[in-house]
Every structure is written in C-alpha cells, then in structure tokens.
Coordinates of C-alpha atoms in Angstrom, one line a residue:
M1 CA 147.8 61.8 82.5
T2 CA 151.0 63.8 81.9
G3 CA 151.8 63.0 78.8
Q4 CA 153.2 59.3 79.7
G5 CA 150.5 56.6 79.6
V6 CA 146.7 56.6 77.4
A7 CA 143.5 56.2 79.8
A8 CA 141.2 53.5 79.8
P9 CA 139.0 53.4 76.4
T10 CA 135.6 54.8 77.8
R11 CA 136.8 57.7 80.1
R12 CA 139.1 58.7 76.5
W13 CA 135.9 59.2 74.7
A14 CA 134.0 60.4 78.0
A15 CA 137.0 63.0 78.0
T16 CA 137.0 64.1 74.0
F17 CA 132.5 64.4 74.9
V18 CA 133.6 66.7 77.8
V19 CA 135.7 69.1 76.0
C20 CA 134.2 68.5 72.8
S21 CA 131.0 70.3 75.1
G22 CA 133.4 73.0 75.8
I23 CA 134.0 74.0 72.3
F24 CA 130.0 73.3 71.1
L25 CA 129.4 76.2 74.1
L26 CA 132.0 78.7 72.7
G27 CA 131.0 78.5 68.8
M28 CA 127.4 79.4 69.8
D29 CA 128.8 81.8 72.3
F30 CA 130.4 83.7 69.7
T31 CA 127.1 84.0 67.1
V32 CA 124.1 83.7 69.9
L33 CA 123.5 86.8 70.2
N34 CA 123.5 88.1 66.5
V35 CA 119.9 88.1 66.4
A36 CA 119.3 89.6 69.5
V37 CA 120.6 93.1 68.5
P38 CA 117.3 94.5 68.2
D39 CA 116.0 93.7 71.5
L40 CA 119.1 95.1 72.7
Q41 CA 118.8 98.4 71.3
R42 CA 115.3 98.8 72.4
D43 CA 116.4 98.0 76.2
L44 CA 119.8 99.3 76.7
R45 CA 119.8 102.4 74.3
P46 CA 123.1 101.7 72.7
S47 CA 124.8 103.9 69.8
M48 CA 125.8 101.4 66.2
A49 CA 129.2 101.6 67.3
Q50 CA 128.5 99.7 70.6
V51 CA 126.4 97.8 69.4
Q52 CA 129.3 97.0 67.6
W53 CA 131.5 95.8 70.2
I54 CA 128.9 94.0 71.5
V55 CA 128.6 92.1 69.1
D56 CA 132.2 91.9 67.8
G57 CA 134.0 92.4 71.1
Y58 CA 134.2 88.2 71.6
A59 CA 135.6 87.9 68.5
L60 CA 138.6 90.5 69.0
V61 CA 139.7 89.3 73.0
L62 CA 139.8 85.7 70.8
G63 CA 141.5 86.0 68.2
G64 CA 144.3 88.0 69.3
M65 CA 144.3 86.0 72.5
V66 CA 144.5 82.3 71.8
L67 CA 147.8 82.6 69.8
A68 CA 149.3 83.2 73.7
T69 CA 147.1 81.1 75.5
G70 CA 148.0 78.0 73.5
A71 CA 151.7 78.8 74.8
I72 CA 150.8 78.9 78.4
T73 CA 148.5 76.4 78.1
D74 CA 150.7 73.7 77.6
H75 CA 152.6 74.9 80.3
I76 CA 150.2 75.1 82.8
G77 CA 148.2 71.7 81.9
R78 CA 145.3 72.0 79.3
R79 CA 142.5 70.7 81.7
R80 CA 143.6 73.8 83.8
S81 CA 143.5 75.4 81.3
F82 CA 139.9 74.4 79.8
V83 CA 138.2 74.4 83.5
A84 CA 140.2 77.8 83.9
G85 CA 138.2 79.2 80.4
L86 CA 134.8 77.5 81.1
A87 CA 135.1 79.4 85.0
V88 CA 135.8 82.8 82.9
C89 CA 132.9 82.2 80.4
G90 CA 130.6 81.7 83.1
A91 CA 130.8 84.8 85.1
T92 CA 131.5 87.3 83.0
A93 CA 127.9 85.9 80.8
A94 CA 126.3 86.5 84.7
W95 CA 127.6 89.8 84.6
G96 CA 126.5 90.5 80.7
A97 CA 123.2 89.1 81.4
L98 CA 123.2 91.6 84.8
A99 CA 124.2 94.5 82.8
H100 CA 122.4 97.7 82.6
Q101 CA 124.7 99.6 80.1
P102 CA 125.9 99.5 77.1
W103 CA 129.9 98.9 78.6
Q104 CA 129.1 96.9 81.0
L105 CA 128.1 94.7 77.9
I106 CA 130.8 95.4 75.9
A107 CA 133.0 94.5 79.2
A108 CA 131.3 91.4 79.4
R109 CA 131.5 89.6 75.3
G110 CA 135.0 90.6 75.6
G111 CA 135.5 88.6 79.3
M112 CA 133.7 85.6 77.6
G113 CA 136.3 85.6 74.9
A114 CA 139.4 85.8 76.9
G115 CA 137.9 82.6 79.2
A116 CA 137.4 81.2 75.5
A117 CA 140.9 81.5 74.3
L118 CA 141.7 79.9 77.4
L119 CA 139.2 77.2 76.9
M120 CA 139.8 76.8 73.3
P121 CA 143.6 75.5 72.2
A122 CA 142.6 73.5 75.4
T123 CA 139.9 71.2 73.5
L124 CA 141.8 70.2 70.7
S125 CA 145.4 69.8 72.6
I126 CA 143.7 67.9 74.7
V127 CA 142.1 65.3 72.8
T128 CA 145.1 64.7 70.4
T129 CA 146.9 63.9 73.7
L130 CA 144.2 60.9 74.4
F131 CA 144.8 59.8 71.2
P132 CA 147.9 59.4 69.8
E133 CA 146.7 56.4 67.3
P134 CA 146.1 58.3 64.1
A135 CA 143.0 56.6 63.2
L136 CA 141.7 56.5 66.5
R137 CA 142.7 60.4 66.2
R138 CA 141.0 61.1 63.5
R139 CA 138.0 60.2 64.5
A140 CA 138.1 62.5 67.6
I141 CA 139.4 65.2 65.7
A142 CA 136.5 64.6 63.3
L143 CA 134.3 64.9 65.9
W144 CA 135.1 68.4 67.0
T145 CA 135.3 69.4 64.0
A146 CA 131.3 68.4 64.0
T147 CA 131.3 69.9 67.1
A148 CA 132.8 73.5 66.3
G149 CA 131.3 74.1 63.2
V150 CA 127.6 73.1 64.9
G151 CA 128.0 75.1 67.9
G152 CA 128.7 78.2 65.9
M153 CA 126.2 78.1 63.3
T154 CA 123.4 76.6 66.0
G155 CA 124.3 80.2 68.3
P156 CA 121.2 81.7 65.6
V157 CA 118.9 79.4 66.2
I158 CA 119.6 78.9 70.0
G159 CA 119.6 82.9 70.5
G160 CA 116.6 83.4 67.7
W161 CA 114.3 81.2 70.5
L162 CA 115.5 82.6 74.0
V163 CA 115.0 86.3 72.2
E164 CA 111.4 85.3 70.9
R165 CA 110.7 83.1 74.0
F166 CA 112.5 85.6 77.2
S167 CA 114.8 88.2 76.2
W168 CA 118.1 88.9 75.2
Q169 CA 119.2 88.4 78.7
A170 CA 118.8 84.8 78.1
G171 CA 121.8 84.8 75.5
F172 CA 124.7 85.2 78.2
W173 CA 121.9 83.1 80.6
I174 CA 122.4 79.9 78.5
T175 CA 125.8 80.0 79.5
V176 CA 126.1 79.1 83.1
P177 CA 124.7 76.7 83.4
L178 CA 126.3 74.8 80.9
A179 CA 130.0 76.3 81.6
V180 CA 129.0 75.1 85.1
V181 CA 128.4 71.0 84.0
G182 CA 131.5 71.5 82.1
I183 CA 133.6 72.2 84.6
V184 CA 132.2 69.3 86.7
A185 CA 132.7 67.3 84.0
A186 CA 136.4 67.9 83.1
L187 CA 136.9 67.3 86.9
L188 CA 135.7 63.6 86.5
V189 CA 136.5 62.5 83.3
V190 CA 139.3 64.4 81.5
P191 CA 142.8 63.7 82.9
E192 CA 145.9 66.6 83.2
S193 CA 148.5 67.0 80.7
R194 CA 151.4 69.5 80.2
A195 CA 154.2 69.9 78.1
P196 CA 157.5 68.7 80.3
R197 CA 159.3 70.6 83.0
G198 CA 161.6 72.2 81.2
H199 CA 159.4 74.0 78.9
R200 CA 159.9 77.2 79.6
V201 CA 156.7 80.3 78.3
D202 CA 158.5 82.6 76.3
V203 CA 156.9 85.3 77.8
L204 CA 157.6 88.4 75.7
G205 CA 156.5 86.2 72.7
V206 CA 153.0 86.0 74.5
V207 CA 153.4 90.3 74.3
L208 CA 153.8 90.3 71.3
S209 CA 151.7 87.9 69.4
A210 CA 148.5 88.8 71.3
L211 CA 149.1 92.8 71.2
G212 CA 150.1 92.2 67.3
L213 CA 146.5 89.9 67.1
L214 CA 144.6 91.9 68.8
A215 CA 146.2 95.3 66.7
L216 CA 145.8 93.7 63.5
V217 CA 141.9 91.5 64.2
W218 CA 140.5 95.4 65.5
A219 CA 141.5 97.2 61.9
I220 CA 140.1 94.0 60.2
I221 CA 136.3 94.5 62.0
E222 CA 136.3 98.3 62.1
S223 CA 137.6 98.2 58.3
P224 CA 133.6 98.1 56.7
V225 CA 133.0 101.3 59.8
R226 CA 136.0 103.1 59.4
G227 CA 136.6 103.0 56.0
W228 CA 139.7 100.8 54.6
T229 CA 142.0 103.6 53.8
S230 CA 140.9 105.9 57.0
A231 CA 143.8 107.3 59.4
E232 CA 142.7 104.8 62.2
V233 CA 142.2 101.8 60.3
L234 CA 145.9 102.4 58.4
T235 CA 147.2 102.7 61.9
A236 CA 146.1 100.1 63.3
Y237 CA 147.2 97.7 60.4
A238 CA 150.7 99.6 60.5
T239 CA 150.9 99.0 64.4
A240 CA 150.4 95.4 63.9
A241 CA 152.2 94.7 61.4
V242 CA 155.6 96.0 63.8
L243 CA 155.0 94.2 66.6
L244 CA 154.5 90.8 64.2
T245 CA 157.6 91.7 63.1
A246 CA 158.9 91.8 65.8
F247 CA 157.3 88.8 67.6
A248 CA 158.9 86.6 64.4
V249 CA 162.1 88.2 64.8
W250 CA 162.2 87.2 68.8
Q251 CA 160.8 84.6 68.4
S252 CA 164.4 83.3 65.3
R253 CA 166.5 85.1 67.9
G254 CA 164.5 83.4 71.4
R255 CA 165.9 80.5 73.1
H256 CA 162.9 79.4 74.2
P257 CA 160.2 80.5 71.2
M258 CA 157.1 80.4 71.7
L259 CA 156.3 79.5 67.9
P260 CA 159.0 77.7 66.3
L261 CA 159.0 80.0 63.3
P262 CA 160.6 76.1 61.0
L263 CA 157.4 74.5 62.2
L264 CA 155.5 77.4 60.0
R265 CA 157.3 77.0 57.2
R266 CA 156.5 72.9 57.1
P267 CA 154.1 72.6 54.5
R268 CA 151.6 70.6 56.8
V269 CA 151.6 73.6 59.4
G270 CA 151.5 76.2 57.0
V271 CA 149.8 75.3 53.8
S272 CA 146.7 73.7 55.9
A273 CA 146.9 76.5 58.5
L274 CA 146.5 78.8 55.6
A275 CA 143.7 76.9 53.6
L276 CA 141.8 76.7 56.8
A277 CA 141.6 80.1 57.3
L278 CA 140.3 80.8 53.5
M279 CA 138.5 78.1 53.9
S280 CA 136.5 80.1 57.0
F281 CA 136.9 83.1 54.9
G282 CA 134.3 82.0 52.6
L283 CA 132.1 80.1 54.5
Y284 CA 131.8 82.8 58.1
G285 CA 131.6 85.9 55.4
A286 CA 128.8 83.8 53.7
L287 CA 126.9 83.1 56.9
F288 CA 126.5 86.5 57.8
L289 CA 124.8 87.2 54.3
I290 CA 122.9 84.9 54.0
T291 CA 121.1 85.3 57.1
L292 CA 120.5 89.0 56.2
H293 CA 119.2 87.2 52.9
L294 CA 117.0 85.2 55.0
Q295 CA 115.6 88.1 57.1
G296 CA 115.7 91.7 54.7
V297 CA 115.1 89.7 51.1
L298 CA 112.7 86.7 52.2
G299 CA 111.2 88.5 55.8
Y300 CA 111.5 85.3 57.8
S301 CA 111.5 86.1 61.8
P302 CA 115.4 86.5 63.5
W303 CA 113.9 82.6 64.6
Q304 CA 113.3 81.7 61.0
A305 CA 116.2 82.8 59.6
G306 CA 118.6 80.7 62.3
L307 CA 116.1 77.7 61.4
R308 CA 116.9 78.3 58.1
T309 CA 121.1 77.9 58.2
F310 CA 121.0 75.1 60.2
P311 CA 120.9 72.5 57.1
M312 CA 124.9 74.0 56.8
A313 CA 126.1 73.1 60.6
V314 CA 124.3 69.2 59.7
A315 CA 126.0 69.3 56.1
L316 CA 129.6 70.5 58.1
A317 CA 128.9 67.6 60.4
V318 CA 128.1 65.2 57.1
G319 CA 131.5 66.6 56.1
A320 CA 133.8 65.8 58.9
G321 CA 133.0 62.5 59.0
A322 CA 132.7 61.5 55.4
A323 CA 136.8 62.8 55.3
L324 CA 137.5 60.2 57.8
P325 CA 137.8 57.3 55.0
L326 CA 139.2 59.5 52.5
L327 CA 142.2 60.5 55.1
A328 CA 143.0 56.8 55.9
R329 CA 143.6 56.0 52.6
H330 CA 144.7 59.2 50.4
G331 CA 146.0 61.5 52.8
E332 CA 145.2 65.0 53.4
K333 CA 145.9 65.9 50.8
V334 CA 142.4 64.3 48.5
P335 CA 139.9 65.6 51.3
M336 CA 141.2 68.8 51.3
V337 CA 140.9 69.6 47.6
A338 CA 138.0 68.1 46.9
G339 CA 136.3 69.9 50.1
L340 CA 137.5 73.7 48.8
G341 CA 136.6 72.2 45.4
L342 CA 132.8 71.8 46.2
V343 CA 132.8 75.4 48.9
T344 CA 134.0 76.9 45.5
A345 CA 131.1 75.0 44.3
A346 CA 129.0 76.2 46.3
F347 CA 129.9 79.6 46.3
M348 CA 128.8 79.9 42.8
V349 CA 125.8 78.1 42.9
L350 CA 125.4 81.0 45.8
A351 CA 126.0 83.8 42.6
G352 CA 123.7 82.2 40.9
V353 CA 120.6 83.2 43.2
E354 CA 118.1 86.0 41.7
T355 CA 115.1 88.5 43.8
G356 CA 113.0 85.4 42.9
S357 CA 115.1 82.5 44.0
G358 CA 113.9 81.6 47.6
Y359 CA 114.7 79.0 49.9
P360 CA 115.9 76.6 48.0
H361 CA 118.9 78.2 46.6
V362 CA 120.2 78.8 50.1
L363 CA 119.6 76.0 51.1
L364 CA 121.4 73.5 48.1
F365 CA 124.3 76.5 48.5
Q366 CA 124.0 75.5 52.8
L367 CA 124.2 71.6 51.8
V368 CA 127.1 72.1 49.1
A369 CA 129.4 74.7 51.2
G370 CA 128.5 72.9 54.3
F371 CA 129.5 69.3 53.4
G372 CA 132.7 70.4 52.0
A373 CA 133.9 73.1 54.8
G374 CA 133.6 69.7 57.3
M375 CA 136.4 67.5 54.7
V376 CA 138.6 70.8 54.6
A377 CA 138.2 70.9 58.9
A378 CA 138.6 67.5 59.8
A379 CA 141.4 67.0 57.0
G380 CA 143.8 70.2 56.9
T381 CA 143.0 70.0 61.5
D382 CA 144.8 66.9 62.1
T383 CA 147.6 67.3 59.4
V384 CA 148.5 70.5 61.4
M385 CA 148.1 68.1 64.5
G386 CA 150.1 65.3 63.6
A387 CA 153.3 67.5 62.4
V388 CA 153.2 69.4 65.5
P389 CA 155.7 67.6 68.7
P390 CA 153.3 65.8 71.1
D391 CA 154.1 67.9 73.6
R392 CA 153.3 71.0 71.9
T393 CA 149.7 70.6 71.2
A394 CA 148.2 73.4 72.3
L395 CA 150.5 75.6 70.5
G396 CA 149.3 73.3 67.6
S397 CA 145.8 73.5 68.0
S398 CA 146.6 77.5 68.4
I399 CA 148.2 78.0 65.3
N400 CA 144.7 76.1 64.0
D401 CA 142.1 78.0 66.1
A402 CA 144.3 81.8 65.6
T403 CA 143.8 81.2 61.5
R404 CA 140.8 80.3 61.8
Q405 CA 139.4 83.0 63.6
V406 CA 141.4 85.8 61.4
G407 CA 140.1 84.5 58.3
A408 CA 136.7 84.3 59.3
T409 CA 136.7 87.8 60.9
L410 CA 137.9 89.3 57.5
G411 CA 134.8 87.3 55.7
V412 CA 132.7 89.3 57.3
A413 CA 134.6 92.4 57.5
V414 CA 135.7 92.1 53.4
Q415 CA 132.1 90.2 52.4
G416 CA 129.9 92.6 54.6
S417 CA 132.1 95.6 52.7
I418 CA 130.9 94.5 49.4
L419 CA 127.6 94.3 49.9
T420 CA 127.7 97.0 50.9
A421 CA 129.8 99.0 48.5
V422 CA 127.6 97.4 45.3
S423 CA 124.1 97.9 47.2
T424 CA 124.5 100.6 48.4
A425 CA 125.4 101.7 45.0
R426 CA 121.7 100.9 43.5
L427 CA 120.1 102.8 46.1
H428 CA 120.1 106.2 45.3
E429 CA 117.0 106.0 43.3
L430 CA 115.2 105.6 46.5
P431 CA 112.4 107.9 48.1
E432 CA 113.5 109.7 51.4
L433 CA 111.8 108.5 54.5
A434 CA 111.0 110.4 57.5
G435 CA 113.9 112.9 57.1
Q436 CA 115.8 110.0 56.6
P437 CA 117.4 108.9 53.7
A438 CA 116.4 105.4 52.4
G439 CA 119.3 103.9 51.2
H440 CA 121.6 104.3 54.5
T441 CA 121.8 100.4 54.3
V442 CA 119.5 97.7 51.8
L443 CA 118.1 96.6 55.5
D444 CA 117.1 100.0 56.4
A445 CA 115.5 101.1 53.2
L446 CA 113.5 97.6 52.8
S447 CA 112.4 98.4 56.4
L448 CA 111.6 102.1 55.2
T449 CA 110.2 101.7 52.3
A450 CA 107.8 99.0 54.1
R451 CA 106.0 102.4 55.2
L452 CA 105.9 103.9 51.8
P453 CA 101.3 103.9 49.9
D454 CA 100.3 100.3 48.4
T455 CA 100.8 102.1 45.0
V456 CA 104.8 102.4 45.2
R457 CA 105.8 100.3 48.3
D458 CA 106.7 97.1 46.2
H459 CA 108.7 99.2 43.2
Y460 CA 110.7 100.3 45.8
Q461 CA 111.3 97.3 47.7
D462 CA 112.3 95.2 44.6
I463 CA 114.7 97.7 44.1
A464 CA 116.0 97.2 47.3
R465 CA 116.2 93.3 47.3
E466 CA 117.8 93.9 43.8
A467 CA 120.5 95.7 45.1
F468 CA 121.0 93.2 48.3
I469 CA 121.3 90.4 46.0
D470 CA 123.5 92.3 43.2
G471 CA 125.8 92.8 47.0
M472 CA 125.4 89.5 47.9
T473 CA 126.3 87.8 44.6
T474 CA 129.6 90.1 44.1
A475 CA 130.7 88.6 47.6
A476 CA 129.8 84.8 46.8
I477 CA 132.0 85.1 43.2
T478 CA 134.8 87.2 45.4
A479 CA 134.4 83.9 48.6
A480 CA 134.8 81.8 45.3
A481 CA 138.1 83.2 43.9
V482 CA 139.2 82.9 47.1
T483 CA 138.3 79.6 47.6
L484 CA 139.8 77.9 44.8
A485 CA 143.4 79.8 45.0
A486 CA 142.6 77.6 48.7
A487 CA 142.3 74.4 46.4
V488 CA 145.1 74.9 44.0
L489 CA 147.9 76.2 47.2
V490 CA 146.9 72.7 48.3
A491 CA 146.8 70.7 45.8
V492 CA 150.4 72.4 44.3
R493 CA 152.3 72.8 48.1
L494 CA 150.8 69.8 50.4
P495 CA 152.5 67.5 50.1
S496 CA 151.4 63.9 49.4
A497 CA 151.1 61.1 51.7
A498 CA 153.4 58.7 51.5
A499 CA 155.9 62.5 52.4
K500 CA 154.3 63.3 55.3
P501 CA 156.9 63.5 58.4
S502 CA 155.4 62.3 61.5
Y503 CA 156.6 63.1 65.2
T504 CA 157.5 59.7 67.7
R505 CA 155.5 60.0 71.0
S506 CA 158.8 58.9 72.6
S507 CA 161.6 61.2 71.6
G508 CA 158.7 64.3 69.9
R509 CA 161.2 64.5 67.3
C510 CA 160.6 64.7 63.4
G511 CA 160.5 61.2 62.1

C-alpha cells in the first residue's frame, strides 16, 4: 500500500499487531534496565554519572530525534523506517550485552534510542494509514496506546525477573530475538506507505529540530544532577531556545517546512499534544517515585517492586478501551477531561500516603491514575492523528511522540528533584556511618542505617522513611496541580466534537 487503497481486514489487523509489538519493545527497552543498576555497578564499576547515562542515554536520543525522524519516515516509507528501527535496536542491544566498559553501554543505549526514534513515528503512522475509517482507527489507536503503556510499565517487571535469574546482560539480549521476529513479521504482513513523491525532506529543519530537542532533553535530564541554575544546564537551555527558535523561524519561511506551524496552532493538535505531555509529566514521574518507594520504604526486591507496578499498566490498557464509547458518542473532550480529572484525583491519593500506609495505598493510586491516563492517551492520540493530513501521518505521530517523551523526561526530572530537595532537609538528623554522610540520599540513608545497632536502627530508619514520604507527597501535589491545569486547558480550549475539522482522504485538505 502506498497511500492508495485499503488492505484486507485480516491483513490490516495482523499488521497492527506487528507494529504494536514494536511499540511494546520500545517501551520495554525504555525501563527494562532501571532495576539492573546494582548489578551493573558491581560488574563494570561505572561512576554515578556513567550510571545515569546508561539509563538516560536512550531517552535523550529518542526524545531528541523523534520529531526529525517523523519527517524522514513519511519520505522513505513507514514500513522501511519501522524495519530499520528494529534492526538498529537489535544490533545495538547485542553490542550492549557484550560490553566490557561503561562507555560501550552508554553508546549502545544511545544507539537503541536512535533505533526507537526511527521506529516510533512509523508505528502510529502505519496504524493510522491502515484504518482511514474513524471508528476502526480509534480501536487501532486504543490498542496502540494500551500496548505502548504496557510496554513501558512492564519493563521493570521483565527486567527484575531477568536480572534475578540471569544477569544485567539479559536486559539487552531480550531485545535481539524480539527485533528479529518483528522484522520478519513486518516484511511479511505490513504494507508499505509513504508521502507522495513530490514531498521533500526539509534537511535544515531536521537538523535544527534534532539539535534543539537534544539540547532540551539533555538539560532536563541533567538539571536534577548538576543543579537547575548551574552554568552547564543554563547554557543547554539557552542553546535549545536558540535552536528551536531558529527552527520555528525557518518553518514559517521555508517553502517545504518539516513542521507546518499552522498545524500546531490548531487547538485539536496543539492543545491535545500539550495535554499528553502534561499527563506524561505526572504519570512517568510518579512511576519513578513509587518504584523507589516500593524498594526503599516498603522493602521489596527489584522483581517484587516491578511486579507491584504492573497494575498501572493493566489499568492504562483498560482505560484506553473505555475511552472508545466516549469518543464515539461525545468526541475527544469528554474522555480527555474525565481522564485528566481521574489522574489528578489519583495524585491526591498519593499525596495522602504515610509511612504506615503500605502497598494498598499505592495500588489505589496506580489503578485510578492508570485508568485515567489510558483515557487521555487514547483520546489525545486519536485527536492529533485525526487532525493531520493523511500524507503526513508520521509527522503527526512524531508530534504526539515528542511531546509525550519530553513530558515524561521532565516529569522524572522535576518530581525527582522535588523528592531530593524536600527529603534532604530532614536527613541532617541522621548520623554518619563509615565516614559517609548518611543523608546523601534517602535510599542511601536507609541502606546505611540498616547497619546501626538494633537499639537505634528503627528510630533512624523511621526518620529516613518519613523524609522520603515528605518528598514524594510534595511531588504528588505538584503533579496534581499540573494535571488539573491540563484538564482546565482541554475543557476551555479544545473544540467540541461538532466543531472539529477533518481531512478528506482524497485531497488531504481540511474540510
């Protein structure tokens, strides 16, 4: 398929399952190594800065390149981009599994991020092209949304199981056979599609957007480590601002812009993309915090903690499906506002956690937040993809992907910084152990105080747990304010279902 005609129903759904397997792999790779850090440190002895980049290198390259690769994907072909992305992910994952030096792991993770950036826009673009019918497209996008969320949130579960039974290398090796199977299946059942032959690649736009987003994502990731006002971070933010401003100017003046700016000014695109970013800010920041809470405060192993984050993935998948009847009956605004309201309420539940609350409190948060986020993701993604011309579906996908990726990265950085700032203020009450300040971080404090004599250990561990809870609940209140603002924005600015524009498949013009 090259943009004309529609494949048989069986083949269309088979192709959808294949591309959804790719987005599952992408999400899994994003988080699968989070629980492998202790094993990595024992084996390769990386510095703390190197550990950070082993984990974050994937997010940096993916977030920085995904907008540019969306434009390239429309030109070279969506199946070709999907297959190339899987090949790059598999090859660099194998290199990572064989690594003997920390720098090799960092490079491998960056390479996997580059493969993911090729793959990610292609997946949603293929799904949208396969289903021009609105009702079927919504079902396919709901499936895509659920699979993407489940992949990211099951990464710690899969990673914990692999690390406990094999080694950290297994977190890389698991990608290789999945990538090979995905490539073969794509070549067999996924039809090719691309933009019309006259479409040109905006080379300067690709370069400016990639460099600008790389600088922005780097600054977001490094801000909690180097300080939000450090010279390096401020320089990176300034560089990102200059490059992205130059990108915007070029897009407004170029003859063949990579990102038509009037498209972003459409509320159905701009408002929906921003809502998705703010939802991701809350959800992925919270996933980071509750994973630490489950291990540091509640005492679960990495595998046990990963398993206990799985209910959020299930709830997200259920929420994506629940959005379908609301989309059909009321349009996008109702499920998006309702979903953001549920996420906000869930954060208020998390803000009420105390040291004695236990897992049920965290479980309730996951179920409510996951269900609401699934509704928002399905409705918001359908809104963005339904508003872009049919010959630029990969561009629409990359807008959706880039905003969510930046939002998720910013959520982890900001909520992690709030946790550190608030909790550290209380840790001065702890003693020094083995010549190290016990209050360096909450988790360090809990580990170090475990070595104290029984007579004082419980008291000091209570202080550390309370410090963590104070930081986590403050971060939850901040996230609740962000998602509430997103709900208000959607309620006020997103047009009603009756007012939404649509593109005709024959002309690609707004009607």
